[in-house]
PDB file of C-alpha atoms in Angstrom:
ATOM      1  CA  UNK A  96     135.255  67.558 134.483  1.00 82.00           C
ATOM      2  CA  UNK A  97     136.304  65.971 137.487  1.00 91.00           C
ATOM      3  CA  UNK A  98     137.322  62.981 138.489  1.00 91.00           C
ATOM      4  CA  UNK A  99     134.929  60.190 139.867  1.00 94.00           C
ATOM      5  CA  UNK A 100     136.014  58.633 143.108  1.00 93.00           C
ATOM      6  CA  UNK A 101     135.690  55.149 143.771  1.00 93.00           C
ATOM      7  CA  UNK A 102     133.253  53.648 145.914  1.00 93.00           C
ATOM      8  CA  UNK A 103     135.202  52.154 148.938  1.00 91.00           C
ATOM      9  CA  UNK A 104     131.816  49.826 150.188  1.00 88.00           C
ATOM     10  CA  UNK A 105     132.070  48.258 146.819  1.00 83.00           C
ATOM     11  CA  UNK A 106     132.128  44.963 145.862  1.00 78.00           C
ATOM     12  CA  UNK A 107     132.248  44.229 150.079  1.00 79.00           C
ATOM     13  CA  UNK A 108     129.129  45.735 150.983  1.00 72.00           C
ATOM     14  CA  UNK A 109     127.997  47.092 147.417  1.00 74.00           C
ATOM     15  CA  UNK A 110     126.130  49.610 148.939  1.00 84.00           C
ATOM     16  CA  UNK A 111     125.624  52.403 145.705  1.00 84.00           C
ATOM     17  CA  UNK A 112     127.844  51.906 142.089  1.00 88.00           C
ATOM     18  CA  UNK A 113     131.401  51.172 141.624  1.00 91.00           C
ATOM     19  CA  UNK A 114     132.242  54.538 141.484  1.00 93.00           C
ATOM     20  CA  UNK A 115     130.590  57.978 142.489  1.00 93.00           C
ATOM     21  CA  UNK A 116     130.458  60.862 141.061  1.00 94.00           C
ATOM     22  CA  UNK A 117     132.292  64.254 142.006  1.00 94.00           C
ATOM     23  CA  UNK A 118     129.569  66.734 142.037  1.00 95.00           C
ATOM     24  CA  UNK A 119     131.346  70.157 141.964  1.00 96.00           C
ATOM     25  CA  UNK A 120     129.426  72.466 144.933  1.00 96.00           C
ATOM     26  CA  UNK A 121     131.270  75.785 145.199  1.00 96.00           C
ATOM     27  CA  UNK A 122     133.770  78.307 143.700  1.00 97.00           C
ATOM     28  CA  UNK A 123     135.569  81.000 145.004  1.00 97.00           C
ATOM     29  CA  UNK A 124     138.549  83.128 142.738  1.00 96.00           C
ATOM     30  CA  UNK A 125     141.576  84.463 144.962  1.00 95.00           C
ATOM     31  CA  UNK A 126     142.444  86.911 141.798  1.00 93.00           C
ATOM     32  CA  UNK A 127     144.647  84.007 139.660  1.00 93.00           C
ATOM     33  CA  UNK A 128     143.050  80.404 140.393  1.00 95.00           C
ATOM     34  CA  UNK A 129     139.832  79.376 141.138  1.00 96.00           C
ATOM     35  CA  UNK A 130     138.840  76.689 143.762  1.00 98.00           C
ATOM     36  CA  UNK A 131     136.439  74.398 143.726  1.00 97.00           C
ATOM     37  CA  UNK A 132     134.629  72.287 146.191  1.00 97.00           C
ATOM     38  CA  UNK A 133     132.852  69.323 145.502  1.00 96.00           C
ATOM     39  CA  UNK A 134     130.416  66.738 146.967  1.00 95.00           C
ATOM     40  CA  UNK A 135     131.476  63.160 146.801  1.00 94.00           C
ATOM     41  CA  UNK A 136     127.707  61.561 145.870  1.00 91.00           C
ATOM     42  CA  UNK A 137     125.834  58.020 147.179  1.00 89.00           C
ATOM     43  CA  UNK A 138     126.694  56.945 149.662  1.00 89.00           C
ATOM     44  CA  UNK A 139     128.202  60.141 150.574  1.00 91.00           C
ATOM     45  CA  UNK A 140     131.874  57.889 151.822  1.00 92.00           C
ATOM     46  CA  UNK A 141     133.442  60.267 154.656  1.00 93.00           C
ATOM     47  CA  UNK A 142     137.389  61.802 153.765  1.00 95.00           C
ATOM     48  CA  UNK A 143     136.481  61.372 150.008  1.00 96.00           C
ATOM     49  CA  UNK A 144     135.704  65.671 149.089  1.00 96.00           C
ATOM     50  CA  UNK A 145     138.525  67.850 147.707  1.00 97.00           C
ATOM     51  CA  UNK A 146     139.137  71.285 146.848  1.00 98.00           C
ATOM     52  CA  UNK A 147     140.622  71.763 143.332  1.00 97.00           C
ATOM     53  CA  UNK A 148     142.554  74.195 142.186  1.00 97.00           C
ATOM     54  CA  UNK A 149     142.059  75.723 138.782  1.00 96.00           C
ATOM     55  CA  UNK A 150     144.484  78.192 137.030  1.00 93.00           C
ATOM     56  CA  UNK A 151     142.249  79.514 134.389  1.00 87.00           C
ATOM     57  CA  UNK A 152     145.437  81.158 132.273  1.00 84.00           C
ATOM     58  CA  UNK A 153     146.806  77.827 131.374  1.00 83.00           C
ATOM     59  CA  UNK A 154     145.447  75.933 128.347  1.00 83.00           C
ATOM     60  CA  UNK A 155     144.041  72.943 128.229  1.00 85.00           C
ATOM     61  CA  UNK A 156     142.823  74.054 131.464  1.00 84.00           C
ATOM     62  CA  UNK A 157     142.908  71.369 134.344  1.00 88.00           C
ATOM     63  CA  UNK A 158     141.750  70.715 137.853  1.00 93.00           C
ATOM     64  CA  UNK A 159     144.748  69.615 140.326  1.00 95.00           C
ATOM     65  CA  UNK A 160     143.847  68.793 144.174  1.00 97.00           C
ATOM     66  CA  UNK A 161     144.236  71.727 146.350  1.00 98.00           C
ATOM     67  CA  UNK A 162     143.342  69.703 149.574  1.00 98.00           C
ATOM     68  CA  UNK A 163     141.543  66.285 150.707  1.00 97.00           C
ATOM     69  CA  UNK A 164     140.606  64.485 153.189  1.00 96.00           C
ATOM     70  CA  UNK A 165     136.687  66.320 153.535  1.00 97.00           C
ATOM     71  CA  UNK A 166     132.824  65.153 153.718  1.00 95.00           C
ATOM     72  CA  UNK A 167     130.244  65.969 151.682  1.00 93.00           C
ATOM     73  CA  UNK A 168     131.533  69.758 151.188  1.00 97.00           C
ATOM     74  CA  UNK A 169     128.879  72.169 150.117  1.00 97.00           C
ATOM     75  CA  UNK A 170     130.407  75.192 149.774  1.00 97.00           C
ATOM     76  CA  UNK A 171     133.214  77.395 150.019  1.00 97.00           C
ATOM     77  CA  UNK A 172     134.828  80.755 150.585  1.00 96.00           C
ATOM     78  CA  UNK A 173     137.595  82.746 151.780  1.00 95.00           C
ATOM     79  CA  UNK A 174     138.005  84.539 154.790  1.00 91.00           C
ATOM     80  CA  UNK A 175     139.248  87.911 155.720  1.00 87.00           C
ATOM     81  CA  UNK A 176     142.989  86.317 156.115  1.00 89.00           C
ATOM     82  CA  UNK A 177     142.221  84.639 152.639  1.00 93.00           C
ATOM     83  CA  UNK A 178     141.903  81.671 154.009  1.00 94.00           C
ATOM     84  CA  UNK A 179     139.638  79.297 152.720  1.00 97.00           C
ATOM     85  CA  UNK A 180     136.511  78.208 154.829  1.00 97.00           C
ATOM     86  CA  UNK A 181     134.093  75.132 153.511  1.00 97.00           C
ATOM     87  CA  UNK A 182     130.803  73.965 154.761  1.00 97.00           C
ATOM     88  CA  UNK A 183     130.665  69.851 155.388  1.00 97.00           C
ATOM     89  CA  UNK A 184     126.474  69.089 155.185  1.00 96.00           C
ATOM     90  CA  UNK A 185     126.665  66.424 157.520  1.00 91.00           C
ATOM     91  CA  UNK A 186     125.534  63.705 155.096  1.00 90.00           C
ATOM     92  CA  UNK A 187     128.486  60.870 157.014  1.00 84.00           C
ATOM     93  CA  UNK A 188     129.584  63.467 159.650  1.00 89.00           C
ATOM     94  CA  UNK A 189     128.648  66.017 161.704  1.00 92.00           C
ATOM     95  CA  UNK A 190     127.450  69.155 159.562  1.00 95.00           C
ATOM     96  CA  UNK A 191     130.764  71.643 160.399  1.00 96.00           C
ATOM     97  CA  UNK A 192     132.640  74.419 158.687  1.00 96.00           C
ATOM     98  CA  UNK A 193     135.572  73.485 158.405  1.00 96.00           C
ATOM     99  CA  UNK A 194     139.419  75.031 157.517  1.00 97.00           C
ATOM    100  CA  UNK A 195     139.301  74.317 153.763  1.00 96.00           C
ATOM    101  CA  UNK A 196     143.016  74.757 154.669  1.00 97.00           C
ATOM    102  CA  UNK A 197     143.137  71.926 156.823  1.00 97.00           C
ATOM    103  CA  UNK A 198     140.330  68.749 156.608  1.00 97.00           C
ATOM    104  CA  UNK A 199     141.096  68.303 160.460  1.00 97.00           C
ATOM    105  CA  UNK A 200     140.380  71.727 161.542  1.00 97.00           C
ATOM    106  CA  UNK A 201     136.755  72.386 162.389  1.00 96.00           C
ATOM    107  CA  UNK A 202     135.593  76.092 163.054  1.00 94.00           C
ATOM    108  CA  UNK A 203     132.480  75.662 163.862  1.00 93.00           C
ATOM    109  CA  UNK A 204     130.932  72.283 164.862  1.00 92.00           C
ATOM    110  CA  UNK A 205     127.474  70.915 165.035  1.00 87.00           C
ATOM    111  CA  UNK A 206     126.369  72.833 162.207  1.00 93.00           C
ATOM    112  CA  UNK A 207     122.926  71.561 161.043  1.00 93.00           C
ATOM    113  CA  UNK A 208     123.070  70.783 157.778  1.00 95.00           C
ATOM    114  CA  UNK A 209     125.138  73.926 156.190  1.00 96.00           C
ATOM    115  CA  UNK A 210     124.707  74.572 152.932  1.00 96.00           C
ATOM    116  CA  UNK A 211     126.449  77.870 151.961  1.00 96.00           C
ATOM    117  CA  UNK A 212     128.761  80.404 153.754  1.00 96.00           C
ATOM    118  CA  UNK A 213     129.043  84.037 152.558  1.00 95.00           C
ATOM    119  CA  UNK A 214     130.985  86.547 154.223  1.00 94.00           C
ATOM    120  CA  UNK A 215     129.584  89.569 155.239  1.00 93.00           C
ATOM    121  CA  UNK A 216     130.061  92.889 153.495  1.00 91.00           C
ATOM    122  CA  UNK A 217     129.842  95.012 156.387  1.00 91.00           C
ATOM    123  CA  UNK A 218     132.367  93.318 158.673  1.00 90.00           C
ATOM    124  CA  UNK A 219     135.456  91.048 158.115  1.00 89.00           C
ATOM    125  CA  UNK A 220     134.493  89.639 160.987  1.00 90.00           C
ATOM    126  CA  UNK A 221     130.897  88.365 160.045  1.00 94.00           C
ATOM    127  CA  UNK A 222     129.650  85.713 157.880  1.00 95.00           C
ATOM    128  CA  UNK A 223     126.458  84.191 157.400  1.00 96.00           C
ATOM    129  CA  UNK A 224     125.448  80.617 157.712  1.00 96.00           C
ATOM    130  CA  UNK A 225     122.630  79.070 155.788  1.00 96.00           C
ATOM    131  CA  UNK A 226     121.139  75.807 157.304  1.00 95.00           C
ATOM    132  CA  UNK A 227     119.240  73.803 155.195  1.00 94.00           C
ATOM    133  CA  UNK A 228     117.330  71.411 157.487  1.00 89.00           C
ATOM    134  CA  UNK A 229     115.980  74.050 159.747  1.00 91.00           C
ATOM    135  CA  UNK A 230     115.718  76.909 157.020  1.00 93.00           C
ATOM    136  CA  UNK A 231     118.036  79.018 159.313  1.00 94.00           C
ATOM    137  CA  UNK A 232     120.557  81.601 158.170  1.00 95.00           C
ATOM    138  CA  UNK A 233     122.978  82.342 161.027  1.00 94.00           C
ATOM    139  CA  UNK A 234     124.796  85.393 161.693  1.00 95.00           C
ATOM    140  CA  UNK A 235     128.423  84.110 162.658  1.00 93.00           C
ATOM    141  CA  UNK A 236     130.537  86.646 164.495  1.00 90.00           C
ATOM    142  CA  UNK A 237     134.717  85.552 164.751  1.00 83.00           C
ATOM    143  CA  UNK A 238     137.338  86.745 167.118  1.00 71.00           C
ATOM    144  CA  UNK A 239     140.095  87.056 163.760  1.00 56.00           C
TER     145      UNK A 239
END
């Protein structure tokens, strides 16, 4: 379970419930925690998404923020440095992918509408980009 967030229009503007739910979007395992992304729901608030770290060992098992400050992740992964990446949709921002690392570090801007990110298995270089809107899936080549 994770947390809900609460809605920061409300009672002001009242726009959606008092609080929204934290829709979890994406995991990726580093080989002793798993992360988490998730989607902060109507009306999508921007700076509200976090990552959450989960060490699956420890009992009861619980989520604790790995990093915040995000909008409307969709998904995540890591890169060849094992660094995590995450795609932002664009629901309050710009689509992006963005340093799951860092909330103010966009790698790519101007997505449209990203909805997953998988690395390729034939380069560490390469990773591909699906696009929801369009129905795209990019082929991203990086300089790393």
């Amino acid at each position: 379970m994770f947390p809900d967030v609460n809605n920061p229009t409300y009672p002001g503007a009242s726009v959606g419930p008092p609080t929204i739910d934290a829709v979890p979007t994406g995991i990726a395992y580093d080989g002793k925690s798993l992360f988490v992304s998730t989607l902060i729901g109507y009306p999508f608030p921007e700076k509200l998404a976090q990552i959450y770290q989960i060490d699956p060992g420890k009992t009861p098992v619980s989520p604790v923020v790995y990093r915040s400050g995000f909008s409307g992740i969709t998904h995540l992964t890591f890169n060849a440095s094992r660094q995590l990446m995450v795609t932002e949709f664009g629901f309050s921002t710009p689509g992006r992918i963005a340093s799951g690392e860092d909330a103010t570090k966009t790698l790519l801007g101007l997505a449209i509408t990203p909805v997953n990110i998988l690395p390729s298995s034939a380069s560490a270089e390469t990773y591909y980009l699906l696009q929801y809107g369009p129905g795209m899936l990019v082929k991203l080549t990086t300089g790393e």
